[in-house]
Amino acid sequence: MGSFIKKNGLLYSEDLHTVIGVDDTSNEFNGRIPFGAHRIDDDVFSESPYESISLPDSVKELGNCVFENSKALEKVKLPSGLTSLPPYLFAGCSALAKVTMPNQVETFPEGLFKNCESLPEIPFRAGLKTLAPSVFEGCTALKSLVIPNTVTRIESRAAAGCSSLESVVFPAGLEFIAPDAFEGCTSIHNIRLDGESNQFYVGEDGSLYEVGDGDKLVVKAYGVQAQSVSFFKDNADEVSAGLAEDADDEFEDDDTFSAEIGASEEETMAVEAGSVADAAPETPPEPVFDIKNEEEGEPQIMEDSAVDSMLADILGEEKERNAITEDVTVSEQETEILSETMSVMADSTQGSDVAITNDELEKLFAKNEEDELATHNADNPDVLDSKAQILTDSVGLSLIIDCVPAGPMPEENELYVIAEKLARGEDGKDTFSSKLVACCKTLARIHDFKKIIMLYGLPIDNDEFTQFFKHFISKKNVVLACEAESPSKLSDYGKKICEFSRISLKKEDLSEQRNTAAVKTDNLIKLVIRDKYE
């Protein structure tokens, strides 16, 4: 091993830049490597007993098989600035359930998550082009896989042996799938293509075929049966006509969602053309709505006092629920962290899946004790509530539509729309589908909402964000837009959104969802609708 230095329960190179091992003679190491190391050497934490390991952002390079066969490892935080990962990094980590992945990683190498039997979902990142050999092989807890639309190749045994895998969405631009890529995936019953493909198609039996002589079977679907599904009608008059259908009609399928988007041609064309019929009077004719996207403009950043207020509100309500009566104070250091975090948000990396990194979110939503002296935005109705502002700044894409209520507004006068996918606009960019926008505008007219807040790409893999989101969204009007035909076909992401938003998927509640959406009442809207993203 050569010369080394013992520090923090670890073994370092003489310049303290490389972690070369764990000090077996010390109990000091607790799973968190202090800031300063630049590299983690080969096999440093392989077969280690630690349940959680956090690498600092100073680390820029990882050796081979750093965590391989660490059976107790459940959670790993990788450095935010890491740009490449070595092969078999997590192979054999059978208890691994969560990985905080850097946004800049564009390649998943061979065997990256092989035999990670407890990993419930894959932390994909934008720009991924290939699913390498055995990259997800043996991930037996994986139930759904939505492959990024940038992926063009799926190599040998990429997802083989994923015995619980039920649903797979393939990108339309896919060019190659190895014949054994999904070998042993005998639970797959739902296969979809994300758009038109010249090379692959889903057959009548639900399986994926490659176009050619004899049309070769590529991925087999098991136990697929034809199913009759009832949705709101695709009519040529009004979306509201669909919403106002007889609520006593029986569903053809007990598990069918209460609605499918059916925008009229007039409404869809109005959205695409930039109609301002229901925009605020002072809103300029173009565009109808303002997409808040890092690629098109910086997000509005609220004052630090508003952030303090948001945190104080959250903690105040948490204390109320738990009957906690201790005094709450805020330190100068904590206030400084909040200020720094908001500055980082203003300069967030363009084009990333999430507007701010997981680490920054953890600071922002940290459960440090905060004071309750900060002011609210309540006196200015045109400004987003501070919590809503944080939410829109934290997602991959948000869109805010101002409405002009014709009648008295309900107490909760904003509609939150969470889209599981985006549609491709005429300019080639991903955006919210025009049918979804038109449908939500109809809901806003029925219920006299003042704003529609549309969200895509919620970072629900971040624990601190999730706690904030669950508490905030449960008391709001929420619509989940997804491709699934019924609750049983919802993705894991969709199920989590329903759970956090308190959207019931029980048979007896589906009809009630329709009633609540179709008529203005004092009840919150908790609705699932189907959007085909065409």
Coordinates of C-alpha atoms in Angstrom, one line a residue:
M1 CA 0.0 0.0 0.0
G2 CA 3.0 2.3 0.5
S3 CA 2.9 5.4 2.8
F4 CA -0.4 6.5 4.1
I5 CA -2.0 8.8 6.7
K6 CA -4.7 7.8 9.2
K7 CA -7.4 10.4 9.7
N8 CA -11.1 10.4 10.4
G9 CA -11.1 6.6 10.6
L10 CA -9.9 6.5 7.0
L11 CA -6.6 5.9 5.2
Y12 CA -5.4 8.7 3.0
S13 CA -2.5 9.2 0.6
E14 CA 0.2 11.5 1.9
D15 CA -1.2 14.5 0.2
L16 CA -4.7 13.7 1.7
H17 CA -6.2 13.9 -1.8
T18 CA -7.0 10.1 -2.1
V19 CA -8.9 7.9 0.2
I20 CA -7.2 4.5 -0.1
G21 CA -9.0 2.5 2.6
V22 CA -10.8 2.3 5.9
D23 CA -8.8 2.3 9.2
D24 CA -9.7 -1.1 10.7
T25 CA -8.1 0.0 14.0
S26 CA -10.5 2.9 14.5
N27 CA -14.3 3.3 15.0
E28 CA -14.2 7.0 14.0
F29 CA -15.6 6.7 10.5
N30 CA -19.4 7.1 10.5
G31 CA -20.1 6.8 6.7
R32 CA -19.6 10.5 5.9
I33 CA -16.2 11.4 4.3
P34 CA -15.1 14.9 5.2
F35 CA -14.7 17.5 2.5
G36 CA -11.2 17.6 0.9
A37 CA -10.6 14.3 -0.7
H38 CA -10.4 14.3 -4.6
R39 CA -10.5 10.6 -5.3
I40 CA -11.8 7.4 -3.8
D41 CA -9.5 4.4 -4.7
D42 CA -10.5 1.0 -6.0
D43 CA -12.6 -1.3 -3.7
V44 CA -12.4 1.1 -0.7
F45 CA -15.9 0.3 0.5
S46 CA -16.4 -3.1 -1.2
E47 CA -17.9 -5.6 1.2
S48 CA -18.2 -2.9 3.9
P49 CA -20.6 -3.0 6.9
Y50 CA -21.9 0.6 6.5
E51 CA -25.6 1.3 5.8
S52 CA -25.0 4.8 4.5
I53 CA -22.1 6.4 2.8
S54 CA -21.9 10.1 1.7
L55 CA -19.1 11.4 -0.5
P56 CA -18.2 15.1 -0.4
D57 CA -18.5 17.4 -3.4
S58 CA -14.7 17.7 -3.4
V59 CA -14.4 14.2 -4.9
K60 CA -14.1 14.2 -8.7
E61 CA -13.0 10.6 -9.4
L62 CA -14.0 7.1 -8.2
G63 CA -12.0 4.0 -8.6
N64 CA -13.3 0.6 -9.8
C65 CA -15.9 -1.3 -7.8
V66 CA -15.8 1.2 -4.9
F67 CA -19.0 -0.2 -3.2
E68 CA -19.2 -3.7 -4.8
N69 CA -20.8 -6.4 -2.7
S70 CA -21.5 -4.2 0.3
K71 CA -24.6 -6.2 1.4
A72 CA -25.6 -3.8 4.2
L73 CA -25.4 -0.6 2.1
E74 CA -28.8 1.1 1.8
K75 CA -28.1 4.7 0.9
V76 CA -25.3 6.4 -1.1
K77 CA -24.8 10.1 -1.8
L78 CA -22.4 10.7 -4.8
P79 CA -20.6 14.0 -5.3
S80 CA -22.7 16.6 -7.3
G81 CA -19.7 17.4 -9.5
L82 CA -19.0 13.8 -10.6
T83 CA -19.1 13.4 -14.4
S84 CA -18.3 9.7 -14.9
L85 CA -18.9 6.4 -13.0
P86 CA -16.7 3.3 -13.1
P87 CA -18.1 -0.2 -14.0
Y88 CA -19.8 -2.3 -11.4
L89 CA -19.8 0.6 -8.9
F90 CA -22.8 -0.8 -6.9
A91 CA -22.8 -4.4 -8.2
G92 CA -24.0 -6.8 -5.5
C93 CA -25.2 -4.1 -3.1
S94 CA -28.4 -6.2 -2.4
A95 CA -29.8 -3.7 0.2
L96 CA -29.2 -0.6 -1.8
A97 CA -32.5 1.4 -2.0
K98 CA -31.4 5.0 -2.8
V99 CA -28.6 6.7 -4.7
T100 CA -28.3 10.5 -4.9
M101 CA -26.9 10.7 -8.5
P102 CA -25.1 13.8 -9.9
N103 CA -26.9 15.6 -12.7
Q104 CA -23.9 15.7 -15.0
V105 CA -23.5 12.0 -15.4
E106 CA -24.4 11.0 -19.0
T107 CA -23.1 7.4 -19.0
F108 CA -24.2 4.4 -17.0
P109 CA -21.3 1.9 -17.3
E110 CA -21.4 -1.9 -17.5
G111 CA -22.8 -3.6 -14.4
L112 CA -23.5 -0.3 -12.6
F113 CA -26.5 -1.6 -10.6
K114 CA -26.1 -5.4 -11.2
N115 CA -27.9 -7.5 -8.5
C116 CA -29.1 -4.4 -6.6
E117 CA -32.0 -6.4 -5.4
S118 CA -33.7 -3.7 -3.3
L119 CA -33.4 -0.8 -5.7
P120 CA -37.0 0.3 -6.4
E121 CA -36.3 2.7 -9.3
I122 CA -33.4 3.8 -11.5
P123 CA -32.0 7.4 -10.9
F124 CA -31.7 8.2 -14.7
R125 CA -30.0 11.4 -15.8
A126 CA -30.5 13.4 -19.0
G127 CA -28.2 12.6 -21.9
L128 CA -28.0 8.9 -21.4
K129 CA -27.5 7.2 -24.8
T130 CA -26.8 3.6 -24.0
L131 CA -28.0 1.0 -21.5
A132 CA -24.7 -0.8 -21.0
P133 CA -24.4 -4.6 -20.6
S134 CA -25.8 -5.9 -17.3
V135 CA -26.4 -2.3 -16.1
F136 CA -29.6 -3.2 -14.3
E137 CA -29.3 -7.0 -14.4
G138 CA -30.8 -8.7 -11.3
C139 CA -32.6 -5.6 -10.0
T140 CA -35.5 -7.8 -8.7
A141 CA -37.3 -5.0 -6.9
L142 CA -37.7 -2.9 -10.1
K143 CA -41.3 -2.7 -11.2
S144 CA -41.3 -0.1 -13.9
L145 CA -38.7 1.3 -16.2
V146 CA -39.2 4.5 -18.3
I147 CA -36.1 4.6 -20.5
P148 CA -35.0 8.2 -21.3
N149 CA -35.8 9.3 -24.9
T150 CA -32.1 9.9 -25.5
V151 CA -31.3 6.2 -25.3
T152 CA -30.7 4.6 -28.7
R153 CA -29.1 1.2 -27.7
I154 CA -29.9 -1.4 -25.1
E155 CA -27.0 -3.9 -24.8
S156 CA -26.8 -7.5 -23.7
R157 CA -28.6 -8.4 -20.4
A158 CA -29.1 -4.7 -19.6
A159 CA -32.2 -5.5 -17.6
A160 CA -32.1 -9.3 -17.5
G161 CA -33.4 -11.1 -14.5
C162 CA -35.6 -8.2 -13.3
S163 CA -38.2 -10.6 -12.2
S164 CA -40.6 -8.0 -10.8
L165 CA -40.5 -5.7 -13.8
E166 CA -44.1 -5.1 -15.0
S167 CA -44.0 -2.0 -17.2
V168 CA -41.4 -0.7 -19.7
V169 CA -41.6 2.5 -21.8
F170 CA -39.1 2.4 -24.7
P171 CA -38.0 5.6 -26.5
A172 CA -39.2 6.1 -30.0
G173 CA -35.6 6.7 -31.2
L174 CA -34.4 3.3 -30.1
E175 CA -32.1 1.7 -32.8
F176 CA -30.9 -1.5 -31.1
I177 CA -32.1 -4.0 -28.4
A178 CA -30.0 -7.0 -27.7
P179 CA -32.0 -10.3 -27.9
D180 CA -31.2 -11.1 -24.2
A181 CA -31.6 -7.5 -22.9
F182 CA -34.8 -8.5 -20.9
E183 CA -34.2 -12.2 -20.5
G184 CA -36.0 -13.6 -17.4
C185 CA -38.3 -10.6 -17.1
T186 CA -41.4 -12.8 -16.8
S187 CA -43.6 -10.2 -15.1
I188 CA -43.7 -7.7 -18.0
H189 CA -47.3 -7.1 -19.1
N190 CA -47.2 -3.4 -20.1
I191 CA -45.0 -2.3 -23.0
R192 CA -45.1 1.1 -24.6
L193 CA -43.3 3.1 -27.2
D194 CA -42.9 6.8 -26.4
G195 CA -43.9 8.0 -29.9
E196 CA -43.6 6.8 -33.5
S197 CA -40.8 4.4 -34.2
N198 CA -39.7 3.2 -37.7
Q199 CA -37.9 0.2 -36.2
F200 CA -40.0 -1.2 -33.4
Y201 CA -43.7 -1.6 -32.7
V202 CA -46.0 -3.0 -30.0
G203 CA -48.0 -5.9 -31.3
E204 CA -51.6 -7.0 -30.5
D205 CA -50.3 -9.4 -27.9
G206 CA -48.6 -6.4 -26.1
S207 CA -45.1 -7.6 -27.0
L208 CA -42.3 -5.5 -28.6
Y209 CA -41.4 -6.4 -32.2
E210 CA -38.6 -5.3 -34.5
V211 CA -39.6 -4.4 -38.0
G212 CA -38.0 -6.7 -40.6
D213 CA -38.4 -10.0 -42.4
G214 CA -40.8 -11.9 -40.2
D215 CA -40.9 -9.1 -37.6
K216 CA -38.7 -10.4 -34.8
L217 CA -40.0 -10.7 -31.2
V218 CA -37.7 -8.5 -29.0
V219 CA -39.4 -8.2 -25.6
K220 CA -42.3 -10.5 -24.7
A221 CA -45.3 -9.3 -22.7
Y222 CA -46.9 -11.9 -20.4
G223 CA -50.5 -12.4 -19.5
V224 CA -51.8 -9.4 -21.5
Q225 CA -55.6 -9.3 -22.0
A226 CA -57.7 -6.9 -24.0
Q227 CA -59.5 -4.5 -21.7
S228 CA -62.4 -2.2 -22.3
V229 CA -61.9 1.2 -20.8
S230 CA -64.3 4.1 -20.1
F231 CA -63.2 7.7 -20.1
F232 CA -64.6 11.1 -20.5
K233 CA -65.5 11.5 -24.2
D234 CA -63.3 13.1 -26.8
N235 CA -66.0 15.4 -28.0
A236 CA -65.8 18.4 -30.4
D237 CA -67.7 20.8 -28.3
E238 CA -66.3 21.5 -24.8
V239 CA -64.0 19.8 -22.4
S240 CA -66.6 20.8 -19.8
A241 CA -69.2 18.7 -21.6
G242 CA -67.0 15.7 -20.8
L243 CA -66.6 16.9 -17.2
A244 CA -70.4 17.3 -16.9
E245 CA -71.2 13.8 -18.0
D246 CA -73.7 11.9 -15.9
A247 CA -71.8 11.2 -12.8
D248 CA -74.0 8.2 -12.1
D249 CA -72.8 6.3 -15.2
E250 CA -71.1 3.0 -14.2
F251 CA -67.5 2.4 -15.1
E252 CA -66.8 -0.4 -17.6
D253 CA -63.8 -1.2 -15.5
D254 CA -63.6 -1.0 -11.7
D255 CA -60.1 0.3 -11.9
T256 CA -60.7 2.9 -14.6
F257 CA -59.6 6.5 -13.9
S258 CA -62.3 9.1 -13.8
A259 CA -61.2 11.1 -16.8
E260 CA -59.3 11.2 -20.0
I261 CA -58.4 14.6 -21.6
G262 CA -60.8 15.5 -24.4
A263 CA -60.0 19.0 -25.5
S264 CA -62.1 20.4 -28.3
E265 CA -60.4 21.5 -31.5
E266 CA -61.2 25.1 -30.8
E267 CA -59.6 25.0 -27.3
T268 CA -56.5 23.2 -28.5
M269 CA -56.1 25.5 -31.4
A270 CA -56.6 28.5 -29.1
V271 CA -53.8 27.2 -26.8
E272 CA -51.4 26.6 -29.7
A273 CA -52.2 30.0 -31.3
G274 CA -51.8 31.9 -28.0
S275 CA -55.4 32.9 -27.2
V276 CA -55.7 35.2 -24.2
A277 CA -59.4 34.9 -23.6
D278 CA -58.9 33.9 -20.0
A279 CA -55.7 35.7 -19.2
A280 CA -55.4 38.7 -16.9
P281 CA -56.4 42.0 -18.7
E282 CA -52.9 43.4 -18.6
T283 CA -51.4 40.2 -19.9
P284 CA -49.8 40.8 -23.4
P285 CA -51.2 38.8 -26.3
E286 CA -48.2 36.5 -26.7
P287 CA -47.6 34.2 -25.1
V288 CA -50.7 32.9 -23.3
F289 CA -48.5 31.5 -20.5
D290 CA -45.0 31.8 -19.4
I291 CA -43.0 28.6 -19.2
K292 CA -40.6 28.9 -16.3
N293 CA -37.6 27.0 -17.7
E294 CA -33.9 27.5 -17.0
E295 CA -33.3 27.4 -20.8
E296 CA -35.6 30.4 -21.4
G297 CA -35.1 32.6 -18.4
E298 CA -34.0 32.7 -14.8
P299 CA -36.6 31.8 -12.2
Q300 CA -37.9 34.5 -10.0
I301 CA -36.2 34.3 -6.6
M302 CA -38.0 35.5 -3.6
E303 CA -36.5 37.4 -0.7
D304 CA -34.7 35.5 2.0
S305 CA -37.4 36.6 4.5
A306 CA -40.0 34.7 2.4
V307 CA -37.9 31.6 2.6
D308 CA -37.7 31.9 6.3
S309 CA -41.5 32.4 6.4
M310 CA -42.0 29.2 4.3
L311 CA -39.8 27.2 6.6
A312 CA -41.4 28.7 9.7
D313 CA -44.9 27.8 8.4
I314 CA -43.9 24.2 7.7
L315 CA -42.2 23.7 11.1
G316 CA -45.1 25.5 12.8
E317 CA -47.7 23.2 11.3
E318 CA -45.5 20.2 12.0
K319 CA -45.2 21.3 15.7
E320 CA -49.0 21.7 15.9
R321 CA -49.6 18.2 14.6
N322 CA -47.2 16.7 17.1
A323 CA -48.1 19.0 20.0
I324 CA -44.6 20.3 20.3
T325 CA -44.4 23.4 22.4
E326 CA -40.6 24.2 22.5
D327 CA -39.5 27.7 21.6
V328 CA -38.1 28.0 18.1
T329 CA -35.0 30.1 17.3
V330 CA -32.8 30.6 14.2
S331 CA -29.1 31.0 14.3
E332 CA -27.1 33.4 12.1
Q333 CA -25.4 30.5 10.5
E334 CA -28.7 28.9 9.4
T335 CA -29.9 32.2 8.0
E336 CA -26.7 32.5 6.1
I337 CA -27.2 29.0 4.6
L338 CA -30.7 30.0 3.4
S339 CA -29.3 33.1 1.8
E340 CA -26.6 31.2 0.1
T341 CA -29.0 28.6 -1.1
M342 CA -31.3 31.1 -2.8
S343 CA -28.3 32.6 -4.5
V344 CA -27.3 29.2 -5.8
M345 CA -30.9 28.7 -7.1
A346 CA -30.6 31.9 -9.1
D347 CA -27.4 30.5 -10.8
S348 CA -28.6 26.9 -11.2
T349 CA -27.2 24.8 -14.0
Q350 CA -29.2 25.1 -17.2
G351 CA -30.9 22.1 -18.6
S352 CA -30.7 19.9 -15.6
D353 CA -33.6 17.6 -14.5
V354 CA -34.0 19.5 -11.3
A355 CA -33.6 23.3 -10.9
I356 CA -31.4 22.9 -7.8
T357 CA -29.3 20.0 -6.6
N358 CA -30.3 17.5 -4.0
D359 CA -27.7 18.9 -1.6
E360 CA -29.1 22.4 -2.0
L361 CA -32.7 21.1 -1.5
E362 CA -31.5 19.4 1.7
K363 CA -30.3 22.8 2.9
L364 CA -33.4 24.6 1.7
F365 CA -35.9 22.2 3.4
A366 CA -33.7 21.2 6.3
K367 CA -35.6 20.8 9.6
N368 CA -33.5 23.3 11.5
E369 CA -35.5 25.2 14.0
E370 CA -36.5 28.5 12.3
D371 CA -38.2 31.6 13.7
E372 CA -41.7 32.7 12.7
L373 CA -41.1 36.5 12.3
A374 CA -40.8 36.7 8.5
T375 CA -43.5 38.2 6.4
H376 CA -45.8 36.5 3.9
N377 CA -46.8 37.3 0.3
A378 CA -50.5 37.2 1.4
D379 CA -50.9 41.0 0.8
N380 CA -49.9 40.7 -2.8
P381 CA -52.3 38.2 -4.6
D382 CA -50.3 38.4 -7.9
V383 CA -47.2 36.9 -6.2
L384 CA -46.9 33.2 -5.8
D385 CA -47.1 32.0 -2.2
S386 CA -43.6 31.5 -0.9
K387 CA -44.1 27.7 -0.7
A388 CA -45.5 27.5 -4.2
Q389 CA -42.5 29.6 -5.4
I390 CA -40.1 27.1 -3.9
L391 CA -42.0 24.3 -5.5
T392 CA -41.9 25.7 -9.0
D393 CA -38.2 26.5 -8.7
S394 CA -37.5 23.0 -7.6
V395 CA -39.0 21.1 -10.5
G396 CA -37.7 20.3 -14.0
L397 CA -40.3 22.5 -15.8
S398 CA -43.1 24.6 -14.6
L399 CA -45.8 26.7 -16.2
I400 CA -48.1 29.2 -14.6
I401 CA -51.4 30.3 -16.1
D402 CA -53.2 33.3 -14.7
C403 CA -57.0 33.0 -14.9
V404 CA -59.8 35.6 -14.5
P405 CA -62.5 34.1 -12.1
A406 CA -66.1 34.9 -13.1
G407 CA -67.4 34.3 -9.6
P408 CA -66.3 34.2 -6.1
M409 CA -63.0 32.3 -5.6
P410 CA -62.8 29.3 -3.3
E411 CA -60.6 29.3 -0.3
E412 CA -58.0 27.2 -2.1
N413 CA -58.0 29.1 -5.5
E414 CA -55.0 27.5 -7.2
L415 CA -55.0 24.3 -9.2
Y416 CA -51.7 22.2 -9.1
V417 CA -51.3 20.0 -12.2
I418 CA -48.5 17.4 -12.1
A419 CA -47.7 15.9 -15.5
E420 CA -45.9 12.6 -15.6
K421 CA -44.7 13.2 -19.1
L422 CA -44.3 16.1 -21.6
A423 CA -45.4 16.5 -25.1
R424 CA -43.2 17.6 -28.0
G425 CA -44.1 21.1 -29.2
E426 CA -44.0 22.4 -32.8
D427 CA -40.6 24.0 -32.0
G428 CA -39.2 20.6 -31.1
K429 CA -39.0 21.4 -27.4
D430 CA -40.7 19.4 -24.6
T431 CA -43.7 21.2 -23.0
F432 CA -47.1 20.5 -21.4
S433 CA -49.6 19.1 -23.9
S434 CA -52.1 21.5 -25.4
K435 CA -54.9 19.2 -24.5
L436 CA -53.8 19.1 -20.9
V437 CA -53.6 22.9 -20.8
A438 CA -57.1 23.3 -22.3
C439 CA -58.6 20.8 -19.9
C440 CA -57.1 22.5 -16.9
K441 CA -58.4 25.9 -18.1
T442 CA -61.9 24.4 -18.2
L443 CA -61.5 23.2 -14.6
A444 CA -60.4 26.6 -13.6
R445 CA -63.4 28.2 -15.2
I446 CA -65.8 25.8 -13.5
H447 CA -64.2 26.4 -10.1
D448 CA -63.2 30.1 -10.4
F449 CA -59.5 29.4 -9.8
K450 CA -57.1 32.3 -10.1
K451 CA -54.0 30.3 -11.1
I452 CA -53.1 27.0 -12.7
I453 CA -49.6 25.8 -11.7
M454 CA -48.3 23.0 -13.9
L455 CA -45.3 21.0 -12.7
Y456 CA -43.1 18.3 -14.3
G457 CA -40.0 16.5 -12.9
L458 CA -40.6 16.7 -9.2
P459 CA -37.4 15.5 -7.3
I460 CA -39.3 13.1 -5.1
D461 CA -36.2 11.0 -4.6
N462 CA -35.0 13.7 -2.2
D463 CA -36.2 13.0 1.3
E464 CA -36.3 16.6 2.5
F465 CA -38.2 17.8 -0.6
T466 CA -40.6 14.9 -0.2
Q467 CA -41.5 15.9 3.4
F468 CA -42.1 19.5 2.3
F469 CA -44.1 18.4 -0.8
K470 CA -46.3 15.9 1.1
H471 CA -47.3 18.4 3.7
F472 CA -47.9 21.3 1.2
I473 CA -49.7 19.5 -1.6
S474 CA -52.1 17.5 0.6
K475 CA -54.1 20.6 1.2
K476 CA -54.3 21.8 -2.4
N477 CA -56.4 21.1 -5.5
V478 CA -54.3 18.6 -7.5
V479 CA -54.6 16.9 -10.9
L480 CA -52.2 14.1 -11.8
A481 CA -51.9 13.7 -15.6
C482 CA -50.6 10.3 -16.7
E483 CA -50.7 7.7 -19.5
A484 CA -52.0 4.9 -17.3
E485 CA -55.4 3.5 -18.1
S486 CA -56.2 2.4 -14.6
P487 CA -54.7 2.6 -11.1
S488 CA -53.2 -0.9 -11.5
K489 CA -51.1 0.4 -14.3
L490 CA -49.9 3.5 -12.6
S491 CA -46.1 3.9 -12.5
D492 CA -44.4 4.0 -9.1
Y493 CA -43.9 7.8 -9.6
G494 CA -47.7 8.2 -10.2
K495 CA -48.5 6.1 -7.2
K496 CA -46.3 8.3 -5.0
I497 CA -47.8 11.5 -6.3
C498 CA -51.3 10.1 -5.5
E499 CA -50.2 9.1 -2.0
F500 CA -48.6 12.4 -1.3
S501 CA -51.5 14.4 -2.7
R502 CA -54.2 12.3 -1.0
I503 CA -55.7 11.2 -4.3
S504 CA -57.7 8.1 -3.6
L505 CA -57.6 5.3 -6.2
K506 CA -60.4 3.3 -4.6
K507 CA -63.4 2.3 -6.8
E508 CA -65.9 4.2 -4.7
D509 CA -63.9 7.4 -4.9
L510 CA -63.4 7.4 -8.6
S511 CA -67.0 8.5 -9.3
E512 CA -66.7 11.2 -6.5
Q513 CA -63.6 12.6 -8.3
R514 CA -65.8 13.1 -11.4
N515 CA -68.5 14.8 -9.4
T516 CA -66.0 17.2 -7.7
A517 CA -64.4 18.1 -11.0
A518 CA -67.7 18.8 -12.9
V519 CA -69.4 21.0 -10.4
K520 CA -68.1 23.9 -8.3
T521 CA -68.2 22.8 -4.6
D522 CA -66.2 23.6 -1.4
N523 CA -64.4 20.3 -1.8
L524 CA -60.8 20.1 -3.0
I525 CA -60.2 18.6 -6.4
K526 CA -58.2 15.4 -6.2
L527 CA -58.2 14.1 -9.7
V528 CA -56.4 11.7 -12.0
I529 CA -56.8 12.2 -15.7
R530 CA -55.3 10.3 -18.7
D531 CA -53.2 12.3 -21.2
K532 CA -52.0 10.4 -24.2
Y533 CA -49.4 13.1 -24.9
E534 CA -50.2 13.1 -28.6

